[in-house]
Amino acid sequence: MNHDPAATARPTPPRSFATNAVFSAVSEISLALLFLLVVVAARVLGDAQFGVFGFAMAFVNIFGCVMEGGLSFVYARAVARDSSLAEKYLGNVLTLQLLFCLAGIVITLVAINFVNVTPEARLAVYLFAGAESLRFIKQLYRFVLRTSNRFDIEAVTVTIERVMLLVVGAAVLYAGYGVVGFAWSFLIVRAIDVLIVVVASSRALFPPRLRVDISLWPMLLREAAPFILIAALVMLLFRVDNVMLAFMTSDAEVGWYNAAYSLLEGLYIVPKIITNLLYPAFARAHREPAAITQLLDHAVRYALLVAVPVMTVGIVLADDITLFVYGEQYARSIPALQILLLSTFFLFMHEIGFVLLGAIDRQRVAVMLFAVALVVKVSANLLFIPRVGYLGAAIGTALAEGLFAAAVIVYVSKLGHRVQLMGLLAKPALATAVVAIGAHLVPLPILAALPLSAIAYLVLLTWLRYWRPDELITFAGMKARLHAHLSP
């Protein structure tokens, strides 16, 4: 008997873009908890052991990229266009996702045994591989929740996971269990997290049922293939420098670079908030070029709004930020951070470009662009790491991200989606220059300098009349709702 997905899929309450943006922001801002955990790990483990942790995570990411499978994007794009496919697609995609995760674990465990590493590093790779497979199952459910307009459930489950990781991980580190104990904490917490998100999604939407519709699988795999390649290329692009440093330099240099790179990754919160909302929106508007251009304009506008001041003020205050976060033993991370911060806007465009190309069925173009960027990064690493060590990896990252961003901008412009970069850049750049000069001339403790710089930047943008009428209306509505909530 055929089962009608619509019969069991529960209706989801309508929510505004602004409301979903708040929940998306909560999900991604909770990444700060993971960043705090990385800071704790860096301080407790020390630079050499932190380098071992960085290598283990990078190795798992590279060889475990098969676990991603690309199926989350296929599900989200199809269901965003036709919600009646939700339950059928989830059952089949979940089955395939489990198979991809199993294959990724096997490949990772086999690969690490061909590498000359310490038993401690090898065991850490084993454990992180299991934790990574659970993370990708959770990622699939995050896409399910977003596509069903349940950003609230995503925000709650993601925040719970990251709180647990911070508490358990920090406790294990301070108890002296080292890298291996730290890896165990990831595996255990993520097992509990998957159970929570499956139960929550089942109650709000529909229960998971593994399905094997063989007639559907070839299409799913064909659609997922470019995303699988992209996942592999992205993982390599983000992690190959840590692995190359591990073989070409010392654990300490890996630790210095990983500390700087972790700060850059913390900035990834901003484009993720934007693209969490944009991917379903881009997918729904795939036949409406004007709507896509408008969405892209908004995305680039907000990317520049954050990237320009973060890059400039971050470079000016890089020494204060690094020493405050990591301590004196990571002073050598400062120049690497300054180089990496040059790629801030490029990193944002990397994420925006990726989701745009995937949503409008141009994922094969994304594969080519990521492949070229990877070749540039590996070539730059081979050229610069022997000469300047871990700083060479930072140079390679900045060059690769810059190339990818430029290529995306040119390509989408040729599709007719032109964004006036210079017009969007002018006022944030002017406001940032004033704030950066002030931060340089009036040295303050970092805990005072950063919030005061942010306030001054927003005030200057308001004075320059940067905000659009629709944004002012949104701000006024938020203010009115907050006043009504606080009023007796």
CSV table of C-alpha atoms in Angstrom, one decimal:
chain,number,residue,atom,x,y,z
A,1,MET,CA,0.0,0.0,0.0
A,2,ASN,CA,1.4,3.4,-1.0
A,3,HIS,CA,2.0,5.8,1.8
A,4,ASP,CA,1.2,9.5,1.3
A,5,PRO,CA,3.9,11.7,2.8
A,6,ALA,CA,1.5,14.5,3.2
A,7,ALA,CA,-0.7,12.4,5.5
A,8,THR,CA,1.9,12.2,8.2
A,9,ALA,CA,4.0,15.3,7.6
A,10,ARG,CA,2.8,17.8,10.2
A,11,PRO,CA,2.2,21.4,9.1
A,12,THR,CA,4.8,23.8,10.1
A,13,PRO,CA,3.9,27.3,11.4
A,14,PRO,CA,4.7,30.1,9.0
A,15,ARG,CA,7.6,32.2,10.1
A,16,SER,CA,9.0,35.5,8.7
A,17,PHE,CA,12.4,35.8,7.2
A,18,ALA,CA,13.5,37.9,10.1
A,19,THR,CA,12.3,35.3,12.7
A,20,ASN,CA,14.2,32.6,10.8
A,21,ALA,CA,17.2,34.8,10.6
A,22,VAL,CA,17.2,35.1,14.4
A,23,PHE,CA,17.0,31.3,14.9
A,24,SER,CA,19.7,30.8,12.2
A,25,ALA,CA,21.9,33.4,14.0
A,26,VAL,CA,21.4,31.5,17.3
A,27,SER,CA,22.5,28.2,15.6
A,28,GLU,CA,25.7,29.8,14.1
A,29,ILE,CA,26.6,32.1,17.0
A,30,SER,CA,26.6,29.0,19.2
A,31,LEU,CA,29.8,28.1,17.2
A,32,ALA,CA,31.4,30.5,19.7
A,33,LEU,CA,31.1,27.7,22.2
A,34,LEU,CA,33.1,25.4,19.9
A,35,PHE,CA,35.7,28.1,19.4
A,36,LEU,CA,35.9,28.5,23.2
A,37,LEU,CA,36.5,24.8,23.5
A,38,VAL,CA,39.3,25.1,20.9
A,39,VAL,CA,40.8,27.9,22.9
A,40,VAL,CA,40.7,25.7,26.1
A,41,ALA,CA,42.3,22.8,24.1
A,42,ALA,CA,45.1,25.1,22.9
A,43,ARG,CA,45.9,26.4,26.3
A,44,VAL,CA,45.6,23.1,28.2
A,45,LEU,CA,47.4,20.9,25.5
A,46,GLY,CA,50.1,23.3,24.6
A,47,ASP,CA,51.3,24.0,21.1
A,48,ALA,CA,52.8,20.6,20.2
A,49,GLN,CA,49.8,18.5,21.5
A,50,PHE,CA,47.4,21.1,20.0
A,51,GLY,CA,49.2,20.4,16.7
A,52,VAL,CA,48.5,16.7,17.1
A,53,PHE,CA,44.8,17.6,17.6
A,54,GLY,CA,44.9,19.8,14.5
A,55,PHE,CA,46.5,17.0,12.4
A,56,ALA,CA,43.9,14.4,13.6
A,57,MET,CA,40.9,16.6,12.8
A,58,ALA,CA,42.4,17.6,9.4
A,59,PHE,CA,43.2,14.0,8.5
A,60,VAL,CA,39.6,12.9,9.4
A,61,ASN,CA,38.1,15.8,7.4
A,62,ILE,CA,40.2,15.1,4.3
A,63,PHE,CA,39.8,11.3,4.2
A,64,GLY,CA,36.3,11.3,5.7
A,65,CYS,CA,34.9,13.7,3.2
A,66,VAL,CA,33.1,10.7,1.7
A,67,MET,CA,30.8,10.9,4.7
A,68,GLU,CA,29.3,14.1,3.6
A,69,GLY,CA,27.8,12.5,0.5
A,70,GLY,CA,26.2,15.7,-0.9
A,71,LEU,CA,22.8,14.3,-0.1
A,72,SER,CA,21.7,17.0,2.3
A,73,PHE,CA,21.9,19.5,-0.5
A,74,VAL,CA,20.0,17.2,-2.9
A,75,TYR,CA,17.2,16.7,-0.3
A,76,ALA,CA,16.9,20.5,0.5
A,77,ARG,CA,16.8,21.5,-3.1
A,78,ALA,CA,14.2,19.0,-4.1
A,79,VAL,CA,11.9,19.5,-1.1
A,80,ALA,CA,12.2,23.3,-1.3
A,81,ARG,CA,10.7,22.9,-4.8
A,82,ASP,CA,8.1,20.2,-3.9
A,83,SER,CA,7.4,19.6,-0.2
A,84,SER,CA,5.4,16.4,-0.9
A,85,LEU,CA,8.7,14.7,-1.5
A,86,ALA,CA,9.9,15.2,2.1
A,87,GLU,CA,9.3,11.9,3.7
A,88,LYS,CA,10.1,9.7,0.7
A,89,TYR,CA,13.3,11.6,0.1
A,90,LEU,CA,14.4,11.6,3.7
A,91,GLY,CA,13.9,7.8,4.0
A,92,ASN,CA,16.2,7.1,1.0
A,93,VAL,CA,18.7,9.9,1.7
A,94,LEU,CA,19.1,8.8,5.3
A,95,THR,CA,19.8,5.2,4.2
A,96,LEU,CA,22.4,6.4,1.7
A,97,GLN,CA,23.9,8.8,4.2
A,98,LEU,CA,24.5,5.9,6.7
A,99,LEU,CA,26.2,4.0,3.9
A,100,PHE,CA,28.4,7.0,3.0
A,101,CYS,CA,29.3,7.4,6.7
A,102,LEU,CA,30.3,3.8,7.0
A,103,ALA,CA,32.4,4.0,3.8
A,104,GLY,CA,34.1,7.2,5.1
A,105,ILE,CA,35.0,5.6,8.4
A,106,VAL,CA,36.5,2.5,6.7
A,107,ILE,CA,38.5,4.7,4.3
A,108,THR,CA,39.8,6.9,7.1
A,109,LEU,CA,40.8,4.0,9.3
A,110,VAL,CA,42.6,2.2,6.5
A,111,ALA,CA,44.4,5.4,5.3
A,112,ILE,CA,45.8,6.4,8.8
A,113,ASN,CA,47.5,3.0,9.0
A,114,PHE,CA,49.6,3.8,6.0
A,115,VAL,CA,50.9,7.0,7.7
A,116,ASN,CA,53.8,7.1,10.1
A,117,VAL,CA,52.2,8.8,13.1
A,118,THR,CA,52.3,8.1,16.9
A,119,PRO,CA,49.8,5.6,18.4
A,120,GLU,CA,48.1,8.5,20.2
A,121,ALA,CA,47.5,10.4,16.9
A,122,ARG,CA,46.2,7.2,15.2
A,123,LEU,CA,43.7,6.5,18.0
A,124,ALA,CA,42.6,10.1,18.0
A,125,VAL,CA,41.9,9.7,14.2
A,126,TYR,CA,39.8,6.6,14.9
A,127,LEU,CA,37.7,8.4,17.5
A,128,PHE,CA,37.3,11.6,15.5
A,129,ALA,CA,36.2,9.6,12.5
A,130,GLY,CA,33.3,8.1,14.4
A,131,ALA,CA,32.4,11.6,15.7
A,132,GLU,CA,32.5,13.1,12.2
A,133,SER,CA,30.2,10.5,10.8
A,134,LEU,CA,27.6,11.4,13.5
A,135,ARG,CA,28.1,15.1,12.7
A,136,PHE,CA,27.1,14.4,9.1
A,137,ILE,CA,23.9,12.6,10.1
A,138,LYS,CA,23.1,15.6,12.2
A,139,GLN,CA,23.8,17.9,9.3
A,140,LEU,CA,21.2,16.0,7.2
A,141,TYR,CA,18.6,16.6,9.8
A,142,ARG,CA,19.6,20.3,10.0
A,143,PHE,CA,18.7,20.6,6.3
A,144,VAL,CA,15.5,18.7,6.9
A,145,LEU,CA,14.5,21.2,9.6
A,146,ARG,CA,15.5,24.3,7.6
A,147,THR,CA,13.5,23.1,4.6
A,148,SER,CA,10.5,22.5,6.8
A,149,ASN,CA,10.8,26.0,8.2
A,150,ARG,CA,11.8,24.7,11.7
A,151,PHE,CA,14.8,26.9,12.3
A,152,ASP,CA,13.7,27.0,16.0
A,153,ILE,CA,14.3,23.2,16.5
A,154,GLU,CA,17.6,23.4,14.7
A,155,ALA,CA,18.7,26.3,16.9
A,156,VAL,CA,17.8,24.4,20.1
A,157,THR,CA,19.4,21.1,19.2
A,158,VAL,CA,22.6,22.7,17.8
A,159,THR,CA,23.0,24.8,20.9
A,160,ILE,CA,22.5,21.8,23.2
A,161,GLU,CA,25.1,19.9,21.3
A,162,ARG,CA,27.7,22.7,21.5
A,163,VAL,CA,27.0,23.3,25.2
A,164,MET,CA,27.6,19.6,25.9
A,165,LEU,CA,30.8,19.5,23.8
A,166,LEU,CA,32.1,22.5,25.7
A,167,VAL,CA,31.3,21.2,29.2
A,168,VAL,CA,32.4,17.6,28.6
A,169,GLY,CA,35.4,18.5,26.4
A,170,ALA,CA,36.7,21.1,28.8
A,171,ALA,CA,36.2,18.7,31.8
A,172,VAL,CA,38.1,15.9,30.0
A,173,LEU,CA,41.0,18.3,29.1
A,174,TYR,CA,41.3,19.8,32.6
A,175,ALA,CA,41.2,16.2,34.0
A,176,GLY,CA,44.4,15.5,32.1
A,177,TYR,CA,43.1,12.9,29.6
A,178,GLY,CA,44.9,14.6,26.7
A,179,VAL,CA,44.1,14.4,23.0
A,180,VAL,CA,42.6,10.9,23.1
A,181,GLY,CA,40.2,11.7,26.0
A,182,PHE,CA,39.3,14.9,24.1
A,183,ALA,CA,38.4,12.7,21.0
A,184,TRP,CA,36.3,10.4,23.2
A,185,SER,CA,34.3,13.4,24.4
A,186,PHE,CA,33.4,14.3,20.8
A,187,LEU,CA,32.3,10.8,20.0
A,188,ILE,CA,30.1,10.4,23.0
A,189,VAL,CA,28.5,13.8,22.9
A,190,ARG,CA,27.7,13.5,19.2
A,191,ALA,CA,26.0,10.1,19.7
A,192,ILE,CA,23.7,11.7,22.3
A,193,ASP,CA,23.1,14.7,20.0
A,194,VAL,CA,22.0,12.6,17.0
A,195,LEU,CA,19.5,10.8,19.3
A,196,ILE,CA,18.1,14.2,20.4
A,197,VAL,CA,17.7,15.7,17.0
A,198,VAL,CA,16.1,12.5,15.6
A,199,VAL,CA,13.5,12.4,18.4
A,200,ALA,CA,12.8,16.2,18.1
A,201,SER,CA,12.4,16.0,14.3
A,202,SER,CA,10.2,12.9,14.6
A,203,ARG,CA,7.8,14.7,16.9
A,204,ALA,CA,7.7,18.0,15.0
A,205,LEU,CA,7.6,16.6,11.4
A,206,PHE,CA,7.6,12.8,10.8
A,207,PRO,CA,9.5,9.8,12.1
A,208,PRO,CA,12.5,8.6,10.2
A,209,ARG,CA,12.0,5.4,8.1
A,210,LEU,CA,14.9,3.9,6.3
A,211,ARG,CA,13.8,3.3,2.7
A,212,VAL,CA,15.4,1.6,-0.3
A,213,ASP,CA,13.7,2.7,-3.4
A,214,ILE,CA,16.2,1.4,-5.9
A,215,SER,CA,14.5,3.2,-8.8
A,216,LEU,CA,15.2,6.5,-7.0
A,217,TRP,CA,18.8,5.9,-5.9
A,218,PRO,CA,20.5,6.4,-9.3
A,219,MET,CA,18.9,9.9,-9.6
A,220,LEU,CA,19.8,10.8,-6.0
A,221,LEU,CA,23.4,9.6,-6.5
A,222,ARG,CA,23.7,11.4,-9.9
A,223,GLU,CA,22.4,14.6,-8.3
A,224,ALA,CA,24.7,14.2,-5.3
A,225,ALA,CA,27.9,13.4,-7.2
A,226,PRO,CA,28.9,17.0,-7.8
A,227,PHE,CA,28.2,17.8,-4.2
A,228,ILE,CA,30.3,14.9,-3.1
A,229,LEU,CA,33.2,16.2,-5.2
A,230,ILE,CA,32.6,19.7,-3.8
A,231,ALA,CA,32.7,18.3,-0.2
A,232,ALA,CA,36.0,16.5,-0.9
A,233,LEU,CA,37.5,19.6,-2.5
A,234,VAL,CA,36.2,21.9,0.3
A,235,MET,CA,37.6,19.6,3.0
A,236,LEU,CA,40.9,19.5,1.2
A,237,LEU,CA,40.9,23.2,0.7
A,238,PHE,CA,40.3,23.8,4.4
A,239,ARG,CA,42.5,21.1,5.8
A,240,VAL,CA,45.3,20.2,3.4
A,241,ASP,CA,47.6,22.9,4.9
A,242,ASN,CA,47.5,21.3,8.4
A,243,VAL,CA,48.4,17.9,6.9
A,244,MET,CA,51.2,19.3,4.7
A,245,LEU,CA,52.6,21.3,7.7
A,246,ALA,CA,52.5,18.1,9.8
A,247,PHE,CA,54.8,16.4,7.2
A,248,MET,CA,56.9,19.4,6.3
A,249,THR,CA,57.4,21.1,9.7
A,250,SER,CA,56.9,20.4,13.4
A,251,ASP,CA,53.9,19.8,15.6
A,252,ALA,CA,54.5,23.2,17.2
A,253,GLU,CA,54.2,25.0,13.8
A,254,VAL,CA,51.0,23.1,13.1
A,255,GLY,CA,49.8,24.3,16.5
A,256,TRP,CA,50.7,28.0,15.8
A,257,TYR,CA,49.0,27.9,12.4
A,258,ASN,CA,45.9,26.0,13.7
A,259,ALA,CA,45.5,28.6,16.4
A,260,ALA,CA,45.4,31.4,13.8
A,261,TYR,CA,43.2,29.5,11.4
A,262,SER,CA,40.7,28.7,14.2
A,263,LEU,CA,40.2,32.4,14.7
A,264,LEU,CA,39.5,32.8,11.0
A,265,GLU,CA,37.1,29.9,11.1
A,266,GLY,CA,35.2,31.7,13.9
A,267,LEU,CA,34.3,34.4,11.4
A,268,TYR,CA,32.6,31.7,9.3
A,269,ILE,CA,29.6,32.2,11.6
A,270,VAL,CA,28.5,35.3,9.5
A,271,PRO,CA,28.2,33.7,6.0
A,272,LYS,CA,26.7,30.6,7.5
A,273,ILE,CA,23.9,32.6,9.1
A,274,ILE,CA,23.2,34.2,5.7
A,275,THR,CA,23.5,31.0,3.6
A,276,ASN,CA,21.3,28.9,6.0
A,277,LEU,CA,18.5,31.1,4.9
A,278,LEU,CA,19.5,31.6,1.3
A,279,TYR,CA,20.0,28.1,0.1
A,280,PRO,CA,16.2,27.2,0.2
A,281,ALA,CA,15.4,30.7,-1.0
A,282,PHE,CA,17.8,30.4,-4.0
A,283,ALA,CA,16.4,26.9,-4.8
A,284,ARG,CA,12.8,28.2,-4.8
A,285,ALA,CA,13.8,31.1,-7.0
A,286,HIS,CA,15.9,29.1,-9.5
A,287,ARG,CA,13.6,30.2,-12.4
A,288,GLU,CA,13.4,33.8,-11.3
A,289,PRO,CA,16.7,35.6,-12.2
A,290,ALA,CA,15.6,38.9,-10.8
A,291,ALA,CA,14.8,37.4,-7.4
A,292,ILE,CA,18.2,35.6,-7.3
A,293,THR,CA,20.0,38.8,-8.1
A,294,GLN,CA,18.2,40.6,-5.3
A,295,LEU,CA,19.0,37.8,-2.9
A,296,LEU,CA,22.6,37.8,-3.9
A,297,ASP,CA,22.8,41.6,-3.5
A,298,HIS,CA,21.5,41.3,0.1
A,299,ALA,CA,24.0,38.5,0.8
A,300,VAL,CA,27.0,40.4,-0.5
A,301,ARG,CA,25.9,43.6,1.2
A,302,TYR,CA,25.8,41.9,4.6
A,303,ALA,CA,29.0,40.0,3.9
A,304,LEU,CA,30.8,43.3,3.2
A,305,LEU,CA,29.2,44.9,6.2
A,306,VAL,CA,30.9,42.4,8.5
A,307,ALA,CA,34.0,41.4,6.5
A,308,VAL,CA,35.5,44.8,5.9
A,309,PRO,CA,35.7,45.9,9.6
A,310,VAL,CA,36.6,42.5,10.9
A,311,MET,CA,39.5,42.2,8.4
A,312,THR,CA,40.8,45.7,9.0
A,313,VAL,CA,40.4,46.1,12.8
A,314,GLY,CA,41.4,42.4,13.2
A,315,ILE,CA,44.8,43.0,11.5
A,316,VAL,CA,45.4,46.2,13.5
A,317,LEU,CA,44.6,44.4,16.8
A,318,ALA,CA,45.9,40.9,15.8
A,319,ASP,CA,48.6,40.8,18.5
A,320,ASP,CA,46.2,41.8,21.3
A,321,ILE,CA,43.5,39.3,20.1
A,322,THR,CA,46.0,36.4,19.8
A,323,LEU,CA,47.7,37.0,23.2
A,324,PHE,CA,44.3,37.5,24.9
A,325,VAL,CA,42.8,34.3,23.5
A,326,TYR,CA,45.7,31.9,23.5
A,327,GLY,CA,48.5,33.4,25.7
A,328,GLU,CA,52.1,34.1,25.1
A,329,GLN,CA,53.0,30.6,23.9
A,330,TYR,CA,51.1,31.4,20.7
A,331,ALA,CA,52.7,34.7,19.9
A,332,ARG,CA,54.1,33.2,16.7
A,333,SER,CA,50.5,32.8,15.5
A,334,ILE,CA,50.1,36.6,15.1
A,335,PRO,CA,51.6,37.1,11.6
A,336,ALA,CA,49.7,34.0,10.4
A,337,LEU,CA,46.5,35.5,11.6
A,338,GLN,CA,47.2,38.9,9.9
A,339,ILE,CA,47.8,37.1,6.6
A,340,LEU,CA,44.7,34.9,7.0
A,341,LEU,CA,42.5,37.9,7.8
A,342,LEU,CA,43.2,39.3,4.3
A,343,SER,CA,41.0,36.6,3.0
A,344,THR,CA,38.0,37.4,5.2
A,345,PHE,CA,35.7,38.7,2.5
A,346,PHE,CA,36.9,36.0,0.1
A,347,LEU,CA,35.9,33.4,2.7
A,348,PHE,CA,32.4,34.9,2.9
A,349,MET,CA,32.1,34.9,-0.9
A,350,HIS,CA,33.3,31.3,-0.9
A,351,GLU,CA,30.2,30.2,1.1
A,352,ILE,CA,27.7,32.4,-0.7
A,353,GLY,CA,29.0,31.4,-4.1
A,354,PHE,CA,28.9,27.7,-3.2
A,355,VAL,CA,25.2,27.7,-2.1
A,356,LEU,CA,24.2,29.9,-5.0
A,357,LEU,CA,25.7,27.7,-7.6
A,358,GLY,CA,24.3,24.6,-6.0
A,359,ALA,CA,20.8,26.0,-5.7
A,360,ILE,CA,20.6,27.0,-9.4
A,361,ASP,CA,21.9,23.7,-10.7
A,362,ARG,CA,25.4,25.0,-11.4
A,363,GLN,CA,27.2,22.7,-8.9
A,364,ARG,CA,29.5,21.4,-11.7
A,365,VAL,CA,30.9,24.9,-12.1
A,366,ALA,CA,31.5,25.0,-8.3
A,367,VAL,CA,33.5,21.7,-8.7
A,368,MET,CA,35.8,23.2,-11.3
A,369,LEU,CA,36.3,26.4,-9.2
A,370,PHE,CA,37.1,24.5,-6.0
A,371,ALA,CA,39.5,22.2,-8.0
A,372,VAL,CA,41.4,25.2,-9.4
A,373,ALA,CA,41.5,26.9,-5.9
A,374,LEU,CA,42.8,23.6,-4.4
A,375,VAL,CA,45.6,23.3,-7.0
A,376,VAL,CA,46.6,26.9,-6.3
A,377,LYS,CA,46.7,26.3,-2.5
A,378,VAL,CA,48.7,23.1,-2.7
A,379,SER,CA,51.1,24.7,-5.2
A,380,ALA,CA,51.5,27.8,-2.9
A,381,ASN,CA,52.1,25.5,0.1
A,382,LEU,CA,54.8,23.5,-1.7
A,383,LEU,CA,56.4,26.8,-2.8
A,384,PHE,CA,56.2,28.8,0.5
A,385,ILE,CA,56.2,26.3,3.4
A,386,PRO,CA,59.8,25.2,2.8
A,387,ARG,CA,60.8,28.9,2.8
A,388,VAL,CA,58.7,30.4,5.6
A,389,GLY,CA,57.1,27.5,7.3
A,390,TYR,CA,53.6,27.9,8.7
A,391,LEU,CA,53.3,31.4,7.3
A,392,GLY,CA,53.5,29.8,3.8
A,393,ALA,CA,50.3,27.9,4.6
A,394,ALA,CA,48.6,31.2,5.5
A,395,ILE,CA,49.8,32.8,2.2
A,396,GLY,CA,48.4,29.7,0.3
A,397,THR,CA,45.0,30.1,2.0
A,398,ALA,CA,44.7,33.8,1.2
A,399,LEU,CA,45.7,33.2,-2.5
A,400,ALA,CA,43.3,30.3,-3.0
A,401,GLU,CA,40.3,32.0,-1.3
A,402,GLY,CA,40.9,35.2,-3.3
A,403,LEU,CA,41.0,33.3,-6.6
A,404,PHE,CA,37.8,31.4,-5.8
A,405,ALA,CA,35.9,34.6,-4.8
A,406,ALA,CA,37.0,36.4,-7.9
A,407,ALA,CA,36.0,33.5,-10.1
A,408,VAL,CA,32.6,33.3,-8.5
A,409,ILE,CA,31.9,37.0,-8.9
A,410,VAL,CA,32.9,36.9,-12.6
A,411,TYR,CA,30.9,33.8,-13.3
A,412,VAL,CA,27.6,34.9,-11.7
A,413,SER,CA,28.0,38.3,-13.4
A,414,LYS,CA,28.1,36.5,-16.7
A,415,LEU,CA,24.9,34.8,-15.7
A,416,GLY,CA,23.3,38.2,-15.3
A,417,HIS,CA,23.5,38.4,-11.5
A,418,ARG,CA,25.6,41.6,-11.2
A,419,VAL,CA,26.3,43.0,-7.8
A,420,GLN,CA,27.7,46.6,-7.5
A,421,LEU,CA,30.6,45.7,-5.3
A,422,MET,CA,32.2,49.2,-5.3
A,423,GLY,CA,28.9,50.8,-4.4
A,424,LEU,CA,28.3,48.3,-1.6
A,425,LEU,CA,31.9,48.7,-0.3
A,426,ALA,CA,32.3,52.4,-0.2
A,427,LYS,CA,30.5,53.3,3.1
A,428,PRO,CA,31.6,50.3,5.1
A,429,ALA,CA,35.2,50.9,4.0
A,430,LEU,CA,35.1,54.6,5.0
A,431,ALA,CA,33.6,53.8,8.4
A,432,THR,CA,36.1,51.0,8.9
A,433,ALA,CA,39.0,53.3,8.1
A,434,VAL,CA,37.9,55.8,10.7
A,435,VAL,CA,37.5,53.1,13.3
A,436,ALA,CA,40.8,51.4,12.5
A,437,ILE,CA,42.7,54.7,12.8
A,438,GLY,CA,41.0,55.4,16.1
A,439,ALA,CA,41.9,51.9,17.4
A,440,HIS,CA,45.5,52.4,16.4
A,441,LEU,CA,45.8,55.9,18.0
A,442,VAL,CA,43.9,55.1,21.2
A,443,PRO,CA,45.2,51.8,22.5
A,444,LEU,CA,42.7,50.1,24.8
A,445,PRO,CA,42.4,46.7,26.5
A,446,ILE,CA,41.0,44.2,23.9
A,447,LEU,CA,37.8,43.7,25.9
A,448,ALA,CA,37.1,47.4,25.6
A,449,ALA,CA,38.5,48.0,22.1
A,450,LEU,CA,36.4,45.4,20.3
A,451,PRO,CA,32.9,46.4,21.5
A,452,LEU,CA,33.7,50.2,21.3
A,453,SER,CA,35.0,49.7,17.7
A,454,ALA,CA,31.8,47.9,16.8
A,455,ILE,CA,29.6,50.6,18.3
A,456,ALA,CA,31.6,53.3,16.6
A,457,TYR,CA,31.3,51.5,13.3
A,458,LEU,CA,27.5,51.2,13.5
A,459,VAL,CA,27.1,54.8,14.5
A,460,LEU,CA,29.3,55.9,11.5
A,461,LEU,CA,27.2,53.8,9.1
A,462,THR,CA,24.0,55.4,10.5
A,463,TRP,CA,25.5,58.9,10.1
A,464,LEU,CA,26.5,57.9,6.5
A,465,ARG,CA,22.9,56.8,5.9
A,466,TYR,CA,23.9,53.3,5.0
A,467,TRP,CA,20.7,51.6,6.1
A,468,ARG,CA,18.0,50.9,3.5
A,469,PRO,CA,14.4,51.8,4.1
A,470,ASP,CA,13.3,48.1,4.5
A,471,GLU,CA,16.1,47.6,7.1
A,472,LEU,CA,14.9,50.6,9.0
A,473,ILE,CA,11.4,49.3,9.0
A,474,THR,CA,12.7,45.9,10.3
A,475,PHE,CA,14.7,47.6,13.0
A,476,ALA,CA,11.7,49.7,14.1
A,477,GLY,CA,9.5,46.6,14.2
A,478,MET,CA,12.1,44.7,16.3
A,479,LYS,CA,12.3,47.7,18.7
A,480,ALA,CA,8.5,47.8,19.0
A,481,ARG,CA,8.2,44.1,19.7
A,482,LEU,CA,11.0,44.3,22.3
A,483,HIS,CA,9.3,47.2,24.0
A,484,ALA,CA,5.9,45.4,24.0
A,485,HIS,CA,7.6,42.3,25.5
A,486,LEU,CA,9.3,44.3,28.3
A,487,SER,CA,6.3,46.4,29.1
A,488,PRO,CA,4.2,45.3,32.1
